[in-house]
Short mmCIF file of C-alpha atoms in Angstrom, two decimals:
data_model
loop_
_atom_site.label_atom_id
_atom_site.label_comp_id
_atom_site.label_asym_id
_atom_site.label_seq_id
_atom_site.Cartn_x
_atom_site.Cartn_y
_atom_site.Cartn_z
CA UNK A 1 -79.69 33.20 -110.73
CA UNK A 2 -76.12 34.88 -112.21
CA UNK A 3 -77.44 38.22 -110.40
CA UNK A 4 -77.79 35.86 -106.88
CA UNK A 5 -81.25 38.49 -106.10
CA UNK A 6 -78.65 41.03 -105.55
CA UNK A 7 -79.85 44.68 -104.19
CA UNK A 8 -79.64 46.92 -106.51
CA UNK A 9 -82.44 49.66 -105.48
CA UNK A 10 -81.53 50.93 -102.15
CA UNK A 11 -82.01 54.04 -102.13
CA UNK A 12 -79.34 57.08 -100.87
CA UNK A 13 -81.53 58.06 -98.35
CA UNK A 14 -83.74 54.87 -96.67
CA UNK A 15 -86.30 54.84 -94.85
CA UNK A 16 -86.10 54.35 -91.18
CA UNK A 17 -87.92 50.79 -91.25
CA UNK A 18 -85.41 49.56 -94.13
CA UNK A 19 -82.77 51.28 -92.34
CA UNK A 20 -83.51 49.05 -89.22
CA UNK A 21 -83.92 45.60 -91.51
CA UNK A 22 -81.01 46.21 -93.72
CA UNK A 23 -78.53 46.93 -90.87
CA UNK A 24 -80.20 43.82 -88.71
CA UNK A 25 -79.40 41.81 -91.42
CA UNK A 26 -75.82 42.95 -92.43
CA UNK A 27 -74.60 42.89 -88.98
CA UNK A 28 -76.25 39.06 -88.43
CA UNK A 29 -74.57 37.80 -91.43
CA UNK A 30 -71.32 39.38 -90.84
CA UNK A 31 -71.40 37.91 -87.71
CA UNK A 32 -72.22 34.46 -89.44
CA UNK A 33 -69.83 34.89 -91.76
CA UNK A 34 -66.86 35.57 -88.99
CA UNK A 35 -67.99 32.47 -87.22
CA UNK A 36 -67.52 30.62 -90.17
CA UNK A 37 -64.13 31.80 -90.61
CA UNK A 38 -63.34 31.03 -87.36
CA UNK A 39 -64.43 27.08 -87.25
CA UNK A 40 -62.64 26.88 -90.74
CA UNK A 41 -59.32 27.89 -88.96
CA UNK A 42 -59.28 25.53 -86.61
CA UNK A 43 -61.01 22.86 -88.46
CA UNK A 44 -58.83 19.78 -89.92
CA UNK A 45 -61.16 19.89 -93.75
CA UNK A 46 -58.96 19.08 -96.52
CA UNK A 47 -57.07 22.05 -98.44
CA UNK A 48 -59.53 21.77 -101.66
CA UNK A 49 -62.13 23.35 -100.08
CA UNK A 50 -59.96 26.30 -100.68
CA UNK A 51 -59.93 25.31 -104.72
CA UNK A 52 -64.01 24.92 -104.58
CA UNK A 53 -64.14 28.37 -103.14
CA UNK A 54 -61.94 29.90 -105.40
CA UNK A 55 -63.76 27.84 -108.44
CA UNK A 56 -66.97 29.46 -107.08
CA UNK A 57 -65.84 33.08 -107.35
CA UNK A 58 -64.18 32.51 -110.59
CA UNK A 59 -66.94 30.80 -112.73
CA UNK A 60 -69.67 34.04 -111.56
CA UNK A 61 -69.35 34.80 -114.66
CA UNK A 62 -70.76 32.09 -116.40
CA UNK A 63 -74.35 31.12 -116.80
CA UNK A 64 -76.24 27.99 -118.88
CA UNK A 65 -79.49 27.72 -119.70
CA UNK A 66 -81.77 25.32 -118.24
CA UNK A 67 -83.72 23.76 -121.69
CA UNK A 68 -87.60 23.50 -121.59
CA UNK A 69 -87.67 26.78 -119.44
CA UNK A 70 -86.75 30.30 -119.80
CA UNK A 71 -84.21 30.48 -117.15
CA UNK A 72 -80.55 30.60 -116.65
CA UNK A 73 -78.36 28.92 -113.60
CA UNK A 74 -74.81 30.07 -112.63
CA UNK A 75 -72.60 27.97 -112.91
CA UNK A 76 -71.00 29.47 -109.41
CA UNK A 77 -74.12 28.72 -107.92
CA UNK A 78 -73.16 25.24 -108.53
CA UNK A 79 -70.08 25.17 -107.49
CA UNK A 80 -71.39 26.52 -103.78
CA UNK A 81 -74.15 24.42 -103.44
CA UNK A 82 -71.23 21.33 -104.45
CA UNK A 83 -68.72 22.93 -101.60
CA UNK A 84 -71.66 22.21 -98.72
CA UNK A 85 -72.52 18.42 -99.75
CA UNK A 86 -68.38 17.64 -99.35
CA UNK A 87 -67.29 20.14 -96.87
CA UNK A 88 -69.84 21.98 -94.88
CA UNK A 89 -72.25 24.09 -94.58
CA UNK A 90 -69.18 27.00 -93.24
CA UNK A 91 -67.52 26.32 -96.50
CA UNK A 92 -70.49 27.72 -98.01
CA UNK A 93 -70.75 30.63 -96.12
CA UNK A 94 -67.45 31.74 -96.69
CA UNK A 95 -67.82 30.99 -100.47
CA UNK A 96 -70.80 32.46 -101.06
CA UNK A 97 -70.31 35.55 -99.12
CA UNK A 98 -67.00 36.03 -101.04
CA UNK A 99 -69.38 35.76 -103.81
CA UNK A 100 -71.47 38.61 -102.69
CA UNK A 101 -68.76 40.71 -102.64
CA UNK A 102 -67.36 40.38 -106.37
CA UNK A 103 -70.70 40.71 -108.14
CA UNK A 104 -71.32 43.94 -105.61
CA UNK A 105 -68.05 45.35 -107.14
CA UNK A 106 -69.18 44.32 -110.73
CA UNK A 107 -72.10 46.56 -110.58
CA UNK A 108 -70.45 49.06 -108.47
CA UNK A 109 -72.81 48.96 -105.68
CA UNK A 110 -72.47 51.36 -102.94
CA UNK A 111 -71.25 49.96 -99.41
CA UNK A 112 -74.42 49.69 -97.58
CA UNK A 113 -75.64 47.08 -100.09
CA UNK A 114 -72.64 45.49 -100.40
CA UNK A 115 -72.63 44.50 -96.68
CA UNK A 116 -75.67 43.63 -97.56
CA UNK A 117 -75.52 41.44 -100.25
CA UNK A 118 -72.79 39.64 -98.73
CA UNK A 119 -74.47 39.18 -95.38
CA UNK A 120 -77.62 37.54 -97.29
CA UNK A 121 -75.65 35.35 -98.93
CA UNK A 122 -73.80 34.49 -95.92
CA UNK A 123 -77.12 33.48 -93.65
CA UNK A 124 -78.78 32.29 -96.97
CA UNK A 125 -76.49 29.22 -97.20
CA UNK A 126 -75.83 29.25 -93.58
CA UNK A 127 -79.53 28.42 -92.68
CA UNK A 128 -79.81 25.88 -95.70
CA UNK A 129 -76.52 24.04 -95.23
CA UNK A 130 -77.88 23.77 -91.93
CA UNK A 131 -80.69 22.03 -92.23
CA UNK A 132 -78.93 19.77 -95.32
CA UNK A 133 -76.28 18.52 -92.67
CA UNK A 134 -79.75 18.13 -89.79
CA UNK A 135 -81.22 16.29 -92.84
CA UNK A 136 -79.07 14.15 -93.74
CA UNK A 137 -77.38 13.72 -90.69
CA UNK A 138 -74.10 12.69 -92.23
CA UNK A 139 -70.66 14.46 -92.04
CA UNK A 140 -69.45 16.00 -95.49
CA UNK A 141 -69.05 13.98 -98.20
CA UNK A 142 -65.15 14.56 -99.29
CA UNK A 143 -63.84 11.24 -99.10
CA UNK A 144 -66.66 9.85 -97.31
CA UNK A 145 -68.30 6.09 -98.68
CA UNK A 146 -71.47 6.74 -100.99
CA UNK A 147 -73.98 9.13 -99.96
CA UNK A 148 -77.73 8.53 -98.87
CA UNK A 149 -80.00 7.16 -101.28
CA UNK A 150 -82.16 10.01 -100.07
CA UNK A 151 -79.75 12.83 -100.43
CA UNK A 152 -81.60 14.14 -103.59
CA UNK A 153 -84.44 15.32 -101.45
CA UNK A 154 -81.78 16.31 -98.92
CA UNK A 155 -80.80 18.60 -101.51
CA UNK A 156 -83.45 20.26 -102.98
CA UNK A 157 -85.25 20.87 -99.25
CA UNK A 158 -81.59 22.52 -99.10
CA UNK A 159 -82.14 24.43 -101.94
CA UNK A 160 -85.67 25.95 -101.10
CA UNK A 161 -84.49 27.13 -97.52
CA UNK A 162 -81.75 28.78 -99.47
CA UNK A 163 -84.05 30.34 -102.42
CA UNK A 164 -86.72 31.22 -99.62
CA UNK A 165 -84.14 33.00 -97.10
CA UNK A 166 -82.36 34.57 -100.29
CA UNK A 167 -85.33 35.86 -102.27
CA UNK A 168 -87.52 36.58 -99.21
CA UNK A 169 -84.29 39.00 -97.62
CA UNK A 170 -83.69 40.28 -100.90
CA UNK A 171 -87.47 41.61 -101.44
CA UNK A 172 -87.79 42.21 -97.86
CA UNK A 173 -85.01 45.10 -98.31
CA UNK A 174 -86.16 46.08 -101.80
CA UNK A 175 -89.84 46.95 -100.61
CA UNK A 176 -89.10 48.54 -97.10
CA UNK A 177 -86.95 50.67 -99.51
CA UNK A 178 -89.13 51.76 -102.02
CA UNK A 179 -92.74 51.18 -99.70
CA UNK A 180 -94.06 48.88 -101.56
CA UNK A 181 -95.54 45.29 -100.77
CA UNK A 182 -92.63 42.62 -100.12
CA UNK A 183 -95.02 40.34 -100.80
CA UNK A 184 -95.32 41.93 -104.18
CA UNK A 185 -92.34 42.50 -104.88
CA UNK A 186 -91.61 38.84 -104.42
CA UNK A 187 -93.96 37.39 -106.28
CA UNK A 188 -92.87 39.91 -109.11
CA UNK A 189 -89.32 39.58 -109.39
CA UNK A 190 -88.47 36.03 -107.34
CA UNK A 191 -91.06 34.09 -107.73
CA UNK A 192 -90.53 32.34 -111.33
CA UNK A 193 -86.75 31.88 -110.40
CA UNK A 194 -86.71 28.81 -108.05
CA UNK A 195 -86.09 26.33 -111.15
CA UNK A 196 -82.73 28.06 -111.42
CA UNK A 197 -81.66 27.16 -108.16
CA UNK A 198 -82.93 23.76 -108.73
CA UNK A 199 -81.31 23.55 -111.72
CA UNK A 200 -77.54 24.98 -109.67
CA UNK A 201 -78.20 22.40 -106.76
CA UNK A 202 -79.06 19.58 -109.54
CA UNK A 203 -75.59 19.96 -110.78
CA UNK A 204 -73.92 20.01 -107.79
CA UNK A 205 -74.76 16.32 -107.56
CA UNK A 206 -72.97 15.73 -110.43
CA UNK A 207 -69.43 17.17 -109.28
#
């Protein structure tokens, strides 16, 4: 989804137990994230990973709807779920952390869920690019020969980790915020929006 489950409902003051997940999280994904960075610089990946990432940031702003259902896909989302089939799961991180960060600015979010927002991100891709590349067990795909003939279910058990540690995070934060059930909270606001996802990761094949 365009909005990537982004938290927009901390409140100024939090309670102590949301204080404690919010700031476990944030650190662990900025910690991810700096990882990342660091096996990127002294990786040997080809330059256009740098033009995927940048693609991915770019194109936030555009959405297209998936016919037969009442949902909409960015076409970012896409474009980062593309960057971990050819160069990594790290790729990813970095991309979609970047990500986090320029649609926190958009709705001028406050810093504490802009960490946030780009820590989920971060471990949300981290943990599914993960268990694409365990999957699969292939290196990525730039300039490799043809893929798997099983790499569509590679991809969309890729895709569920990611909507599962994404939405689950997101209304994990959003009910230790406000008290309420996270459970409910998911199944309120996440649950219908996995066919978006799909719908991202389906196109991703196609780049």
């Amino acid at each position: 989804a365009e909005e990537r489950l982004q938290v927009t409902a901390l409140q100024p003051s939090l309670p102590i137990g949301a204080r404690i997940f919010i700031t476990t999280v944030s650190v662990g994904g900025v910690v991810a994230v700096g990882w990342s960075a660091t096996v990127l610089v002294r990786s040997t990946l080809p330059v256009e990973w740098l033009l995927f990432a940048a693609l991915t940031i770019a194109s936030g702003m555009l959405t297209l709807k998936v016919p037969s259902i009442e949902t909409r896909f960015s076409v970012s989302e896409a474009f980062a779920f593309a960057s971990v089939l050819l160069f990594g799961p790290h790729v990813g991180v970095i991309t979609l952390a970047l990500d986090g960060v320029r649609i926190s600015f958009r709705w001028k979010m406050n810093a504490t869920q802009t960490v946030f927002n780009f820590a989920n991100l971060g471990l949300s891709i981290g943990f599914a690019g993960s268990l694409f590349v365990l999957l699969s067990g292939s290196a990525p795909l730039y300039g490799a020969s043809r893929p798997s003939a099983m790499i569509a279910l590679h991809v969309a058990a890729m895709t569920a980790v990611y909507f599962a540690v994404n939405t689950g995070l997101t209304a994990a934060a959003v009910g230790l915020t406000s008290r309420r059930s996270i459970a409910a909270v998911w199944t309120h606001h996440y649950r219908t929006l996995f066919p978006s996802y799909l719908a991202g990761a389906s196109v991703a094949l196609l780049l």
